[in-house]
CSV table of C-alpha atoms and ligand atoms in Angstrom, one decimal:
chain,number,residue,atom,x,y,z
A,1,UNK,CA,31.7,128.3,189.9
A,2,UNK,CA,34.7,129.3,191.3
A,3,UNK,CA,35.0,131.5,194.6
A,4,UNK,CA,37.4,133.9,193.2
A,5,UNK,CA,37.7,135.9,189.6
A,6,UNK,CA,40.8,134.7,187.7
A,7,UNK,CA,42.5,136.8,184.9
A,8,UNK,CA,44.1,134.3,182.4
A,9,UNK,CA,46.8,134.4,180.4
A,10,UNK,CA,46.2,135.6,177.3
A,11,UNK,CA,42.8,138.3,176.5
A,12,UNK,CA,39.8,136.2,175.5
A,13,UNK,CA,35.9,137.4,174.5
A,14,UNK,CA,32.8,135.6,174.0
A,15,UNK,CA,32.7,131.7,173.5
A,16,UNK,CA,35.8,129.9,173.5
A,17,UNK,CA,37.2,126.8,174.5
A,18,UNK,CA,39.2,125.4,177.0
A,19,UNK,CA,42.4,126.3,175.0
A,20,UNK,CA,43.5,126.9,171.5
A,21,UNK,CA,42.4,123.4,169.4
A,22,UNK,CA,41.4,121.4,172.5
A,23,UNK,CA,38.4,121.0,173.6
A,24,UNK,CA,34.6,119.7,172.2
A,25,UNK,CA,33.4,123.1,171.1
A,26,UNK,CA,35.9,122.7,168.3
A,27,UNK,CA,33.4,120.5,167.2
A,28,UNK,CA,30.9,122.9,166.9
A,29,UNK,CA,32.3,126.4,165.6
A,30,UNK,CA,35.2,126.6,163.1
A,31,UNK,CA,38.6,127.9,164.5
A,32,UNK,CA,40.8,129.7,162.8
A,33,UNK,CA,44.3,130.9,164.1
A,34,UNK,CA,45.5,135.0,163.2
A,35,UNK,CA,49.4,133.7,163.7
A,36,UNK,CA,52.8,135.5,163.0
A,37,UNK,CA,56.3,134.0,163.0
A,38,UNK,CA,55.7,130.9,161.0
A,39,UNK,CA,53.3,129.7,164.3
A,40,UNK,CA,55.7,130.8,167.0
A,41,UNK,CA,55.1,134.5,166.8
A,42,UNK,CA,51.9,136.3,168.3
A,43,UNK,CA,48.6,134.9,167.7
A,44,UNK,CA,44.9,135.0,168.0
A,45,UNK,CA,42.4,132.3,167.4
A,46,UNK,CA,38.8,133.2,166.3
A,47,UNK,CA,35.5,131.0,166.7
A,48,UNK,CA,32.9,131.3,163.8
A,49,UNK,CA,29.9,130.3,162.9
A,50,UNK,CA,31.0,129.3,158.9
A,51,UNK,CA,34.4,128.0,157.5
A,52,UNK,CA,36.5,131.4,157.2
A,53,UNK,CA,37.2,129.6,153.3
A,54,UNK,CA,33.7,129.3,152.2
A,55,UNK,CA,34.6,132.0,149.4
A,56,UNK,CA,31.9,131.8,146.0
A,57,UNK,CA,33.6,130.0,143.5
A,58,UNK,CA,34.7,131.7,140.4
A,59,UNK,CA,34.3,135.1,141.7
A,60,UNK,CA,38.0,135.3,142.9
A,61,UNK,CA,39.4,138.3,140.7
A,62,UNK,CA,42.9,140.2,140.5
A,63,UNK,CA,41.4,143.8,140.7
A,64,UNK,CA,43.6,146.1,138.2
A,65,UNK,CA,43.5,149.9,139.0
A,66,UNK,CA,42.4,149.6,142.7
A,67,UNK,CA,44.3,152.4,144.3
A,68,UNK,CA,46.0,153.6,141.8
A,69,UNK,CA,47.9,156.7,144.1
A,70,UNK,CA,49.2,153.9,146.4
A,71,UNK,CA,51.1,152.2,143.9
A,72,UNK,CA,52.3,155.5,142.6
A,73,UNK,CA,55.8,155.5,141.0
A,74,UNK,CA,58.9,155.7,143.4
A,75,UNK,CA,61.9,158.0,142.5
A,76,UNK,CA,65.0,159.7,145.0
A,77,UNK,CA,64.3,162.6,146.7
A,78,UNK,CA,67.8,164.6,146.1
A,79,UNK,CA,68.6,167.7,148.4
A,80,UNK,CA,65.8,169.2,148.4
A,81,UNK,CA,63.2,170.0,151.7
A,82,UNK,CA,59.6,169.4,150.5
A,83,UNK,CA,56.5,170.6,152.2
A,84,UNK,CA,53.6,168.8,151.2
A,85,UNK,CA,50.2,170.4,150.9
A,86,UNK,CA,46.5,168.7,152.3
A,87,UNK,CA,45.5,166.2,149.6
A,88,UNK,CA,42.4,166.8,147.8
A,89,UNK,CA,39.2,164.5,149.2
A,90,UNK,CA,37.9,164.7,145.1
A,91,UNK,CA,36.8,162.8,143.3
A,92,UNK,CA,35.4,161.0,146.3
A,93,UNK,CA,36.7,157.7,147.4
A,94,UNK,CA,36.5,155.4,150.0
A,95,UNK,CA,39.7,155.0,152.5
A,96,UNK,CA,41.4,152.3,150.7
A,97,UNK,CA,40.9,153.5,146.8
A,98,UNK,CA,41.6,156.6,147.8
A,99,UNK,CA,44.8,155.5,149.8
A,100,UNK,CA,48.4,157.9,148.5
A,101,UNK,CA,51.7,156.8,148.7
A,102,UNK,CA,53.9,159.5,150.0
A,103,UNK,CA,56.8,157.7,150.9
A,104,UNK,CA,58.8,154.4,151.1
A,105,UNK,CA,61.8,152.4,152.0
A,106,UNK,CA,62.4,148.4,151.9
A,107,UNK,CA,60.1,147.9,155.5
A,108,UNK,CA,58.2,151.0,156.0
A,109,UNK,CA,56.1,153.6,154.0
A,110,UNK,CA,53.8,156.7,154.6
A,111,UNK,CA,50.9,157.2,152.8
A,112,UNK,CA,47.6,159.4,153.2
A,113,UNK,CA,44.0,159.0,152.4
A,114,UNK,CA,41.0,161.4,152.3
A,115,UNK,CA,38.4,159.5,152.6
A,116,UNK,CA,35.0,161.0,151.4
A,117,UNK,CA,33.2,157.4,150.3
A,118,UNK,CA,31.6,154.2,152.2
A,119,UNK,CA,33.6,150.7,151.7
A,120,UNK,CA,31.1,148.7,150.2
A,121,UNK,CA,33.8,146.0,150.7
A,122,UNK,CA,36.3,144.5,153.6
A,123,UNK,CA,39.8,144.9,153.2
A,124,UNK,CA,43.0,142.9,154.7
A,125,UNK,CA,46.8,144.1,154.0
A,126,UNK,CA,48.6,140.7,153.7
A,127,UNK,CA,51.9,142.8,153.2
A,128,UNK,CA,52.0,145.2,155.9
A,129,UNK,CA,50.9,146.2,159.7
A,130,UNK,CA,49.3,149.4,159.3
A,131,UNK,CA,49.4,152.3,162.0
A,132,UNK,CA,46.5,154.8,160.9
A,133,UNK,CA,47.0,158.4,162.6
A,134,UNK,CA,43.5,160.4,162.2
A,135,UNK,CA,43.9,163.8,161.7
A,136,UNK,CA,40.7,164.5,161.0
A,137,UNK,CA,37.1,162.8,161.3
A,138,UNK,CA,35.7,160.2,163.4
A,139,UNK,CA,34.0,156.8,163.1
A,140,UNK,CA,34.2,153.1,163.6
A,141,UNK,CA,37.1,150.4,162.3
A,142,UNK,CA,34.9,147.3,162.2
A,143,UNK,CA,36.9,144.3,162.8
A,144,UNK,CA,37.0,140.8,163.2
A,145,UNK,CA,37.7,140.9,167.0
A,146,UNK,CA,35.1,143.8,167.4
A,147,UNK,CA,34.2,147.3,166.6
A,148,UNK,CA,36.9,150.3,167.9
A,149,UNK,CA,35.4,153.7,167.6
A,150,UNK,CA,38.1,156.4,166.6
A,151,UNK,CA,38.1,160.0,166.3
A,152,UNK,CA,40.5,163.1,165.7
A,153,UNK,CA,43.8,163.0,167.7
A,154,UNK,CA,43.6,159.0,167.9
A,155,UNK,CA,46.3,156.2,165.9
A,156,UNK,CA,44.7,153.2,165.1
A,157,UNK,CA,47.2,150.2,164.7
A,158,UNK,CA,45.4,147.6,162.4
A,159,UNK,CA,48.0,144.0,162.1
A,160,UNK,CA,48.9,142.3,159.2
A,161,UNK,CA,45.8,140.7,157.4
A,162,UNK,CA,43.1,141.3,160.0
A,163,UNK,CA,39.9,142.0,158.3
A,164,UNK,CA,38.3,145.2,158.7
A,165,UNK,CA,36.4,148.6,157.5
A,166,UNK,CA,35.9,152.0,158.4
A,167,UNK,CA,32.5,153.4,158.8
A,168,UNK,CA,32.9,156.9,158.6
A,169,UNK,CA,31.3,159.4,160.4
A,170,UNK,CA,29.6,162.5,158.4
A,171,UNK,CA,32.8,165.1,158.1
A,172,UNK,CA,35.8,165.7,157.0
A,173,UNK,CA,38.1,162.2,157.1
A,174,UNK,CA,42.0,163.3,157.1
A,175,UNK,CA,44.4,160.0,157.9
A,176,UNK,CA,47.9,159.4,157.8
A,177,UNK,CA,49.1,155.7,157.8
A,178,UNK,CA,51.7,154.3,157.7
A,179,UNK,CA,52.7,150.6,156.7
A,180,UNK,CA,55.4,148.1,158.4
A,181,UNK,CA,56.5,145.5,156.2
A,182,UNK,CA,58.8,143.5,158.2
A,183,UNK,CA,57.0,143.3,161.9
A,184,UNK,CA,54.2,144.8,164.4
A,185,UNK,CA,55.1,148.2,165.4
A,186,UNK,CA,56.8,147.7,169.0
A,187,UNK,CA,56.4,150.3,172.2
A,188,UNK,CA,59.1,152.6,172.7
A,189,UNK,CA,60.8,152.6,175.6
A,190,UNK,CA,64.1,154.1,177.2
A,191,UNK,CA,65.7,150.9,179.2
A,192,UNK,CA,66.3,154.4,181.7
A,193,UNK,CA,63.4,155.9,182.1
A,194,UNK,CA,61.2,152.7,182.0
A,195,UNK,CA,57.4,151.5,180.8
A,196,UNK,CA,55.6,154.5,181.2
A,197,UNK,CA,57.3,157.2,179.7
A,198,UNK,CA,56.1,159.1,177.1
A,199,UNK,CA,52.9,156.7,177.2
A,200,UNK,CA,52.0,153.1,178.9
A,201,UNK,CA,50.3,150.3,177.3
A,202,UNK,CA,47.3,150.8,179.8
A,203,UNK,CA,46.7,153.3,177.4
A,204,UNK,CA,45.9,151.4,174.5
A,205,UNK,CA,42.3,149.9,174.0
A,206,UNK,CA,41.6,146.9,172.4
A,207,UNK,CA,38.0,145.5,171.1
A,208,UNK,CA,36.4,144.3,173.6
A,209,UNK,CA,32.5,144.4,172.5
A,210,UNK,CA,31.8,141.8,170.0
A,211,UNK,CA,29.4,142.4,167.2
A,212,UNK,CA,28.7,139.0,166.0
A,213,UNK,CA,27.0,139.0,162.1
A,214,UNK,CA,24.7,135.7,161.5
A,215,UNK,CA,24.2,137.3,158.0
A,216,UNK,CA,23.8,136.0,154.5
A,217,UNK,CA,24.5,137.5,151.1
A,218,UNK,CA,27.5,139.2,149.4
A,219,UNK,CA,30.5,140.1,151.0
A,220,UNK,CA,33.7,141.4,149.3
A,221,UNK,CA,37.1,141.2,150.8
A,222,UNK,CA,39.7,143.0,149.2
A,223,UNK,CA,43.3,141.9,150.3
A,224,UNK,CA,46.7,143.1,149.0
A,225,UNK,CA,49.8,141.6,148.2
A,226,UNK,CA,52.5,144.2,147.3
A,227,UNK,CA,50.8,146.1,144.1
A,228,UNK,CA,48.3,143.3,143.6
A,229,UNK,CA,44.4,143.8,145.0
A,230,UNK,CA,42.6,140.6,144.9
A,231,UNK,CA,38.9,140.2,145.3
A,232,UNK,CA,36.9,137.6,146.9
A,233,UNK,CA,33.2,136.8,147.9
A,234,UNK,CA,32.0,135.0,150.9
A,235,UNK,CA,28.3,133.5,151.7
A,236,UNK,CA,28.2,135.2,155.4
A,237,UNK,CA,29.5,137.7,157.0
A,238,UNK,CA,33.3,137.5,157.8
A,239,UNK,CA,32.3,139.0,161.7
A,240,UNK,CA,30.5,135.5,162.3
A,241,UNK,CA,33.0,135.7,165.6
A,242,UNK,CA,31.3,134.4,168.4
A,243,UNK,CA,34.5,134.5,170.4
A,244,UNK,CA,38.6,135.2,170.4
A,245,UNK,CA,41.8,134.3,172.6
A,246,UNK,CA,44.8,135.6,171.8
A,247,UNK,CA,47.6,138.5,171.6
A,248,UNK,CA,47.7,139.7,167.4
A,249,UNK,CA,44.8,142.2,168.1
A,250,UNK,CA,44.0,145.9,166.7
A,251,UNK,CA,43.9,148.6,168.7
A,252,UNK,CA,43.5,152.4,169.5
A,253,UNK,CA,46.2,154.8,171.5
A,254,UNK,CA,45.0,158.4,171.7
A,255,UNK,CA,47.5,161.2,171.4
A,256,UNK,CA,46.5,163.2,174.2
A,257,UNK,CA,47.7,159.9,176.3
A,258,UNK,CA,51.3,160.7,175.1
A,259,UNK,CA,53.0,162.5,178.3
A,260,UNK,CA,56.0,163.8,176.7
A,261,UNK,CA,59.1,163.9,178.2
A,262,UNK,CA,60.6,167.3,179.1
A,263,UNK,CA,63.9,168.9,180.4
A,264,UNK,CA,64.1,172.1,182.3
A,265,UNK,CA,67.8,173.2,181.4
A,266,UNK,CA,68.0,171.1,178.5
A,267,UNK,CA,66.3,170.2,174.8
A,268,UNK,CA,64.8,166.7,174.6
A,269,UNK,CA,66.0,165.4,171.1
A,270,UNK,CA,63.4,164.5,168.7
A,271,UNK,CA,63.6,160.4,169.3
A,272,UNK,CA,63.1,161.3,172.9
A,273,UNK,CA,59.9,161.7,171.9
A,274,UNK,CA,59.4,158.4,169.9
A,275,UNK,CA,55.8,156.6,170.6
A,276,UNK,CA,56.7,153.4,168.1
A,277,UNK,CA,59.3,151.5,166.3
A,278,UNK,CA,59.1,149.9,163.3
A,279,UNK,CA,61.2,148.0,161.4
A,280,UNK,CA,63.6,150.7,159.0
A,281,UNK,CA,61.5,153.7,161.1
A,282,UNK,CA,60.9,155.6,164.5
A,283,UNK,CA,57.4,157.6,165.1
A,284,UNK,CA,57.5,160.3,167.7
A,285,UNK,CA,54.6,162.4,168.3
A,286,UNK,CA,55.4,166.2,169.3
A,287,UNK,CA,52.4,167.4,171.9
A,288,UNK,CA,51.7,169.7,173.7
A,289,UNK,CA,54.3,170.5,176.5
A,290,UNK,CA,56.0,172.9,178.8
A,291,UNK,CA,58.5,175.2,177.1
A,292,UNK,CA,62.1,174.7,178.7
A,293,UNK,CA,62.9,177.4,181.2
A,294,UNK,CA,66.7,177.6,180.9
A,295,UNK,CA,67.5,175.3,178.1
A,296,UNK,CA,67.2,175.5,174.2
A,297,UNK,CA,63.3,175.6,173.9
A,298,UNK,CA,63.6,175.2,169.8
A,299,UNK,CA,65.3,172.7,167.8
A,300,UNK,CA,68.7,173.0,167.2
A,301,UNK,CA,69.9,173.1,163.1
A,302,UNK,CA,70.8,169.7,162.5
A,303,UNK,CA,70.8,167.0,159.6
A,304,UNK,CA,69.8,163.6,159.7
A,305,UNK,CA,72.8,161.4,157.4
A,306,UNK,CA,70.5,157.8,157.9
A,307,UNK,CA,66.8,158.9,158.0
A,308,UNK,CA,64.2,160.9,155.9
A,309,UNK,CA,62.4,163.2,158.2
A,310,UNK,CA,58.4,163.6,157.7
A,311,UNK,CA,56.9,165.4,159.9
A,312,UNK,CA,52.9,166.0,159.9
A,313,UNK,CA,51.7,168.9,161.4
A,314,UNK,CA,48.1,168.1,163.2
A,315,UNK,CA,47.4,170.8,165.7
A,316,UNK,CA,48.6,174.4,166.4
A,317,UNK,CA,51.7,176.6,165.4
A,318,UNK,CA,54.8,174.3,165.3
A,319,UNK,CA,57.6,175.7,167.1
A,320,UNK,CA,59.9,175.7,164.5
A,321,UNK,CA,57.7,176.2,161.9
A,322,UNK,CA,58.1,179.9,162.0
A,323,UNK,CA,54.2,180.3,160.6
A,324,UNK,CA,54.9,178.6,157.5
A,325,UNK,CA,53.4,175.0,158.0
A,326,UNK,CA,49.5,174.4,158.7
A,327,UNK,CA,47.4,171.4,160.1
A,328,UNK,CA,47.2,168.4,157.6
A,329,UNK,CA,50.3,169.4,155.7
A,330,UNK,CA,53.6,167.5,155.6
A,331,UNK,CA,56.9,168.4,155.6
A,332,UNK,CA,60.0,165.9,154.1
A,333,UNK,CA,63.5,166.3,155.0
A,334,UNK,CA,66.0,164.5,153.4
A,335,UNK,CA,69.0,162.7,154.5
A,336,UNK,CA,72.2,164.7,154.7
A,337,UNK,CA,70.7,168.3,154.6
A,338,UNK,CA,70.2,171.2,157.5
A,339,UNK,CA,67.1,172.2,158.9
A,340,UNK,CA,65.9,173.5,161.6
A,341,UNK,CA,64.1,176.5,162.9
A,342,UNK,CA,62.5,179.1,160.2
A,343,UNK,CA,63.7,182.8,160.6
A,344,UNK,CA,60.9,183.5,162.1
A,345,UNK,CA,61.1,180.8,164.7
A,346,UNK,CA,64.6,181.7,165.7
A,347,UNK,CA,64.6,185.5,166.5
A,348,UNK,CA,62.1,184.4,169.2
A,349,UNK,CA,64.9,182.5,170.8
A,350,UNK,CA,67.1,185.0,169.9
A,351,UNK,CA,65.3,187.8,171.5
A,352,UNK,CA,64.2,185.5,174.4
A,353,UNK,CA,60.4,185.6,173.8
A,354,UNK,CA,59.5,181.9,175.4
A,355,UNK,CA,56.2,181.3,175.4
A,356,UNK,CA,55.0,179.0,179.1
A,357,UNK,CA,54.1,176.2,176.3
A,358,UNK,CA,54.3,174.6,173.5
A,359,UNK,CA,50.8,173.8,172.1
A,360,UNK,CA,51.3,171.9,169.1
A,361,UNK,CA,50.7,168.6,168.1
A,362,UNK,CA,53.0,167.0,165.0
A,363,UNK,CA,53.8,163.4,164.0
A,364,UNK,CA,56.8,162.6,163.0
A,365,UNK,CA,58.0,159.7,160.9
A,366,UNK,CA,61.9,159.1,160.3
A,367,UNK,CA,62.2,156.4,157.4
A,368,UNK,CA,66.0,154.7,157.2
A,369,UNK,CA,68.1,155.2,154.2
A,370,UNK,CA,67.3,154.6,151.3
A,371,UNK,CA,64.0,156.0,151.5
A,372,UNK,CA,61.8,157.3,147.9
A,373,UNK,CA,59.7,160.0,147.4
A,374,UNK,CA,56.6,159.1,145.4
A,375,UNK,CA,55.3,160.9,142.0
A,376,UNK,CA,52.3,161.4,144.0
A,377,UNK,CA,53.8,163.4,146.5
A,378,UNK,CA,55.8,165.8,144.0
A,379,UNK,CA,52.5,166.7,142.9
A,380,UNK,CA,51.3,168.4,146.5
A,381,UNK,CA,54.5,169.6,147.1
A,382,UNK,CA,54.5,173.9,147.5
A,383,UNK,CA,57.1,175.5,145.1
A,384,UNK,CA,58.3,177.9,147.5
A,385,UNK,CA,59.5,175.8,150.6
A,386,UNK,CA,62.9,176.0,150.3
A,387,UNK,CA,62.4,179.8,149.9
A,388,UNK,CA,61.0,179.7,153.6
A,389,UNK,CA,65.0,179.8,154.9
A,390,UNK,CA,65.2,182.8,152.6
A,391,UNK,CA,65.6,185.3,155.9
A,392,UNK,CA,69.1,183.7,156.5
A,393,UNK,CA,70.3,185.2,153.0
A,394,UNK,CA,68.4,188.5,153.7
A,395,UNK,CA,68.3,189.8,157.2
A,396,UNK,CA,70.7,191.6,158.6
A,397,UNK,CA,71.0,189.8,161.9
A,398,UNK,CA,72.0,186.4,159.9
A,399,UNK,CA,74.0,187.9,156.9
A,400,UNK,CA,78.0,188.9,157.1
A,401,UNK,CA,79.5,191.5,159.0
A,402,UNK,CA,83.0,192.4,159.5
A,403,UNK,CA,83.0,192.5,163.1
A,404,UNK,CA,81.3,189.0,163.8
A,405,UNK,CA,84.0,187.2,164.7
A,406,UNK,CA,84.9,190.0,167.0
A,407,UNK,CA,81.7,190.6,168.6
A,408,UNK,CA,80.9,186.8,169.3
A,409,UNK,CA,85.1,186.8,171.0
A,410,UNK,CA,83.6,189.5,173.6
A,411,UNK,CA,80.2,187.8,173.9
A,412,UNK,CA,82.4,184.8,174.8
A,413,UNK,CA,84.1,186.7,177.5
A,414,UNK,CA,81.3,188.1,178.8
A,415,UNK,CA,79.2,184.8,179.2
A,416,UNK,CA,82.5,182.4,180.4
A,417,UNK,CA,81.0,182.5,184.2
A,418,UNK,CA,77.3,182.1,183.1
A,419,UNK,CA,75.4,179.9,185.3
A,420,UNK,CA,71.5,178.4,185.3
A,421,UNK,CA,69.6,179.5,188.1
A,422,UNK,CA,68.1,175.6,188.3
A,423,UNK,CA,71.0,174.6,190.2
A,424,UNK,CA,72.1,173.5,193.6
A,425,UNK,CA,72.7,177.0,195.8
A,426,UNK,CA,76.6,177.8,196.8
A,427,UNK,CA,75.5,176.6,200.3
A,428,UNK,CA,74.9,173.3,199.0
A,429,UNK,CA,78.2,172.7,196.7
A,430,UNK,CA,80.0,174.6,199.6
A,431,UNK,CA,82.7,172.0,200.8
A,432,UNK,CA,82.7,171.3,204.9
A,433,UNK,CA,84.1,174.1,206.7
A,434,UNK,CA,85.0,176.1,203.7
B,1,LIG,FE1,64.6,167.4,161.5
C-alpha cells in the first residue's frame, strides 16, 4: 500500500493490469484495444471475461432495409430556406431503425430519430463518431465502458464503433445526432479567451460505474458500414467488462453547462458560440443569456457562401425567430442566401423593446460546402417558410419610399456624435492638464 493516492495517466476502472498487454492478468481475461489512428491515435483497452470474437457461426447476416430513412436519397438544396417540422414517432421504432437523415456532406451529417421502441439489439457505427443532442426524453446509453444516464437538455457523444444501447425512459424520446466521419468531435476553443469558455472539459462525464454482464444467451450487435447493416450473434454478453484504461471513451456534456459568451456593446457572432468541431462542420449551442445593453441584441442579415446553416430550436422563443419556429423543429439555410431576423423580430430592435434576456435554447449545426438535403427532409419541410420574410414586401416601414434616402442622410447627421454610455468618462480620456 502506498502512503499517498496517485492519479495515473490515463482514466482506468475496475480490474486491469499493470499496463496495456503487460502483465500476468493478461493471462486470465481477454484484452481488447478500442484504438484510432491506425494504433497511434486515442485508445482504450477493455478486460473481458469471453473472447470479444466469439460470434455464433453462421448467423452473421447483411440486414437489408434496416433504417431505411437514414439512407434516404441525397439531392442539392438550391436557394431555398427550409423549416423542418417535428418528425412523426409512428409507426413505432426503436432509436436506430427509426434513425432520419436530414442532411449530409463528405465528413458530417445530421439526422433525427423518434424513438418510441426498445433495442432488442446492440449497435456500433464503424463509419462515424456520433454526437446525440436529446431534445426530448430521458434514459440510459448502456455501453461497453459503463452505463451514462441522459436526459432532456444533455449531448451524448458516443465514438466510432463503441458498442452501446439506449434504454429509454417512458415518454416522449426527441434526438438530434449528428455523425463525424473523418475524426472525434474536438473542444472548441478561442486560443484568446482560453479552456473554459463557453464550457470546460470538467464538464463532461464519462462512465465511471461499471455494470459487468456474466450472462449467457443471444445477443445481437448491429454495426454499420456506410449503407450496409450487418448482424451478428455472440454467446455472452458484450458488457463482460471487468475493467478499462484508456482515453476513446463516451461521454455526456449538458447544455445548461454551456456559459455562453456575451458582449455588452457588441453582438457575439454565431461561431462565438461554437461547443464542437468536426471535421467539414461547427456546432454552437445558443442558450440562455443576457441581452446586449448597447450593442445589436439580434442577428444581423447575413449569408453564409461555405456552410449550410441548421439550426434546431429546443427551448423558448428564438430571438430571431419572430414566433415562427417551435421546439423540435429545424430550420436549413443554404449557402449563399440572406437570412436573418423575421419581421417580427426586427421591429423589436427597431423600436428598442430589449428584453433583460434571451431565454432560448437552439443548436446549431453549420455543414461545409457541398452539403445535400435528404428526400426525407423535403417531406417535413412547411410550405410556407419562405413566406415568413413576407413583411419586408408588405409593411410599410420596409417597403419604398421617396424620401428614404433623404431621411436616413439627416438620421446620419443627427447620430455622427453618438456615443455608448459603457465607456470610459471624459475625466478619464481627458489628457494631463487639459
Ligand atoms: Fe444564419
Amino acid at each position: 500500500m502506498d502512503k499517498y493516492e496517485y492519479f495515473r495517466g490515463l482514466p482506468e476502472v475496475g480490474i486491469v493490469p499493470r499496463a496495456p498487454h503487460a502483465g500476468p492478468l493478461l493471462r486470465h481475461v481477454y484484452e481488447q484495444e478500442h484504438g484510432r489512428g491506425g494504433f497511434s491515435g486515442k485508445v482504450t483497452h477493455t478486460y473481458h471475461l469471453y473472447p470479444p470474437t466469439n460470434w455464433l457461426p453462421g448467423e452473421t447476416r447483411v440486414l437489408d432495409g434496416f433504417a431505411p430513412a437514414w439512407e434516404s436519397p441525397l439531392r442539392p438544396i438550391g436557394g431555398t430556406h427550409l423549416l423542418l417540422n417535428v418528425a412523426p414517432a409512428e409507426p413505432a421504432r426503436d432509436v436506430y431503425r427509426g434513425m432520419a437523415r436530414i442532411v449530409a456532406n463528405a465528413t458530417a451529417a445530421m439526422n433525427v430519430t423518434a424513438p418510441a421502441a426498445p433495442m432488442d439489439y446492440f449497435f456500433e457505427h464503424h463509419s462515424a463518431t456520433m454526437v446525440y443532442f436529446v431534445h426530448a426524453g430521458q434514459g440510459t446509453l448502456e455501453t461497453t465502458f459503463g452505463p451514462i444516464e441522459y436526459k432532456k437538455g444533455d449531448f451524448l457523444i458516443v465514438p466510432k464503433g463503441i458498442a452501446h444501447r439506449f434504454e429509454l425512459r417512458a415518454g416522449r424520446h426527441y434526438y438530434w445526432m449528428y455523425e463525424s466521419f473523418a475524426g472525434d468531435p474536438e473542444k472548441a476553443e478561442s486560443p484568446s479567451t482560453g479552456r473554459f469558455i463557453t464550457h470546460s472539459e470538467s464538464d463532461y462525464r464519462y462512465p465511471r460505474s461499471l455494470d459487468t454482464r456474466n450472462e449467457a444467451g443471444r445477443f445481437e450487435i448491429v454495426s454499420k458500414v456506410g449503407d450496409v447493416y450487418t448482424r451478428r450473434v455472440h454467446p455472452t454478453h458484450p458488457f463482460d467488462v471487468v475493467g478499462w484504461r484508456g482515453d476513446y471513451l463516451p461521454y455526456r456534456f449538458a447544455v445548461e453547462d454551456v456559459r455562453p459568451l456575451v458582449a455588452d456593446r457588441s453582438h457575439v457572432p454565431p461561431s462565438g458560440h461554437t461547443v464542437f468541431t468536426l471535421p467539414g462542420c461547427y456546432l454552437c449551442v445558443f442558450t440562455v443569456r443576457s441581452v446586449e445593453k448597447e450593442g445589436m441584441w439580434l442577428p444581423f442579415f447575413h449569408r453564409n457562401f461555405d456552410y449550410l446553416e441548421t439550426l434546431g430550436y429546443h427551448f423558448g422563443d428564438f430571438f430571431s425567430g419572430g414566433g415562427v419556429v417551435g421546439p423540435g423543429m429545424v430550420s436549413l439555410h443554404p449557402v449563399g442566401l440572406p437570412h436573418g431576423p423575421k419581421p417580427r423580430a426586427i421591429e423589436k430592435w427597431l423600436d428598442g423593446k430589449a428584453g433583460a434576456v434571451h431565454n432560448e435554447v437552439a443548436v446549431m449545426a453549420d455543414f461545409a460546402n457541398p452539403t445535400r438535403v435528404s428526400e426525407f427532409a423535403l417531406g417535413l419541410r412547411r410550405a410556407d417558410y419562405m413566406d415568413t420574410w413576407s413583411g419586408y414586401t408588405t409593411e410599410p416601414r420596409f417597403t419604398w419610399r421617396a424620401d428614404r434616402l433623404d431621411e436616413i442622410r439627416r438620421t446620419a447627421e443627427r447620430l455622427a456624435d453618438a456615443r455608448d454610455t459603457l465607456i470610459p468618462p471624459d475625466s478619464a480620456l481627458a489628457q494631463e492638464g487639459a
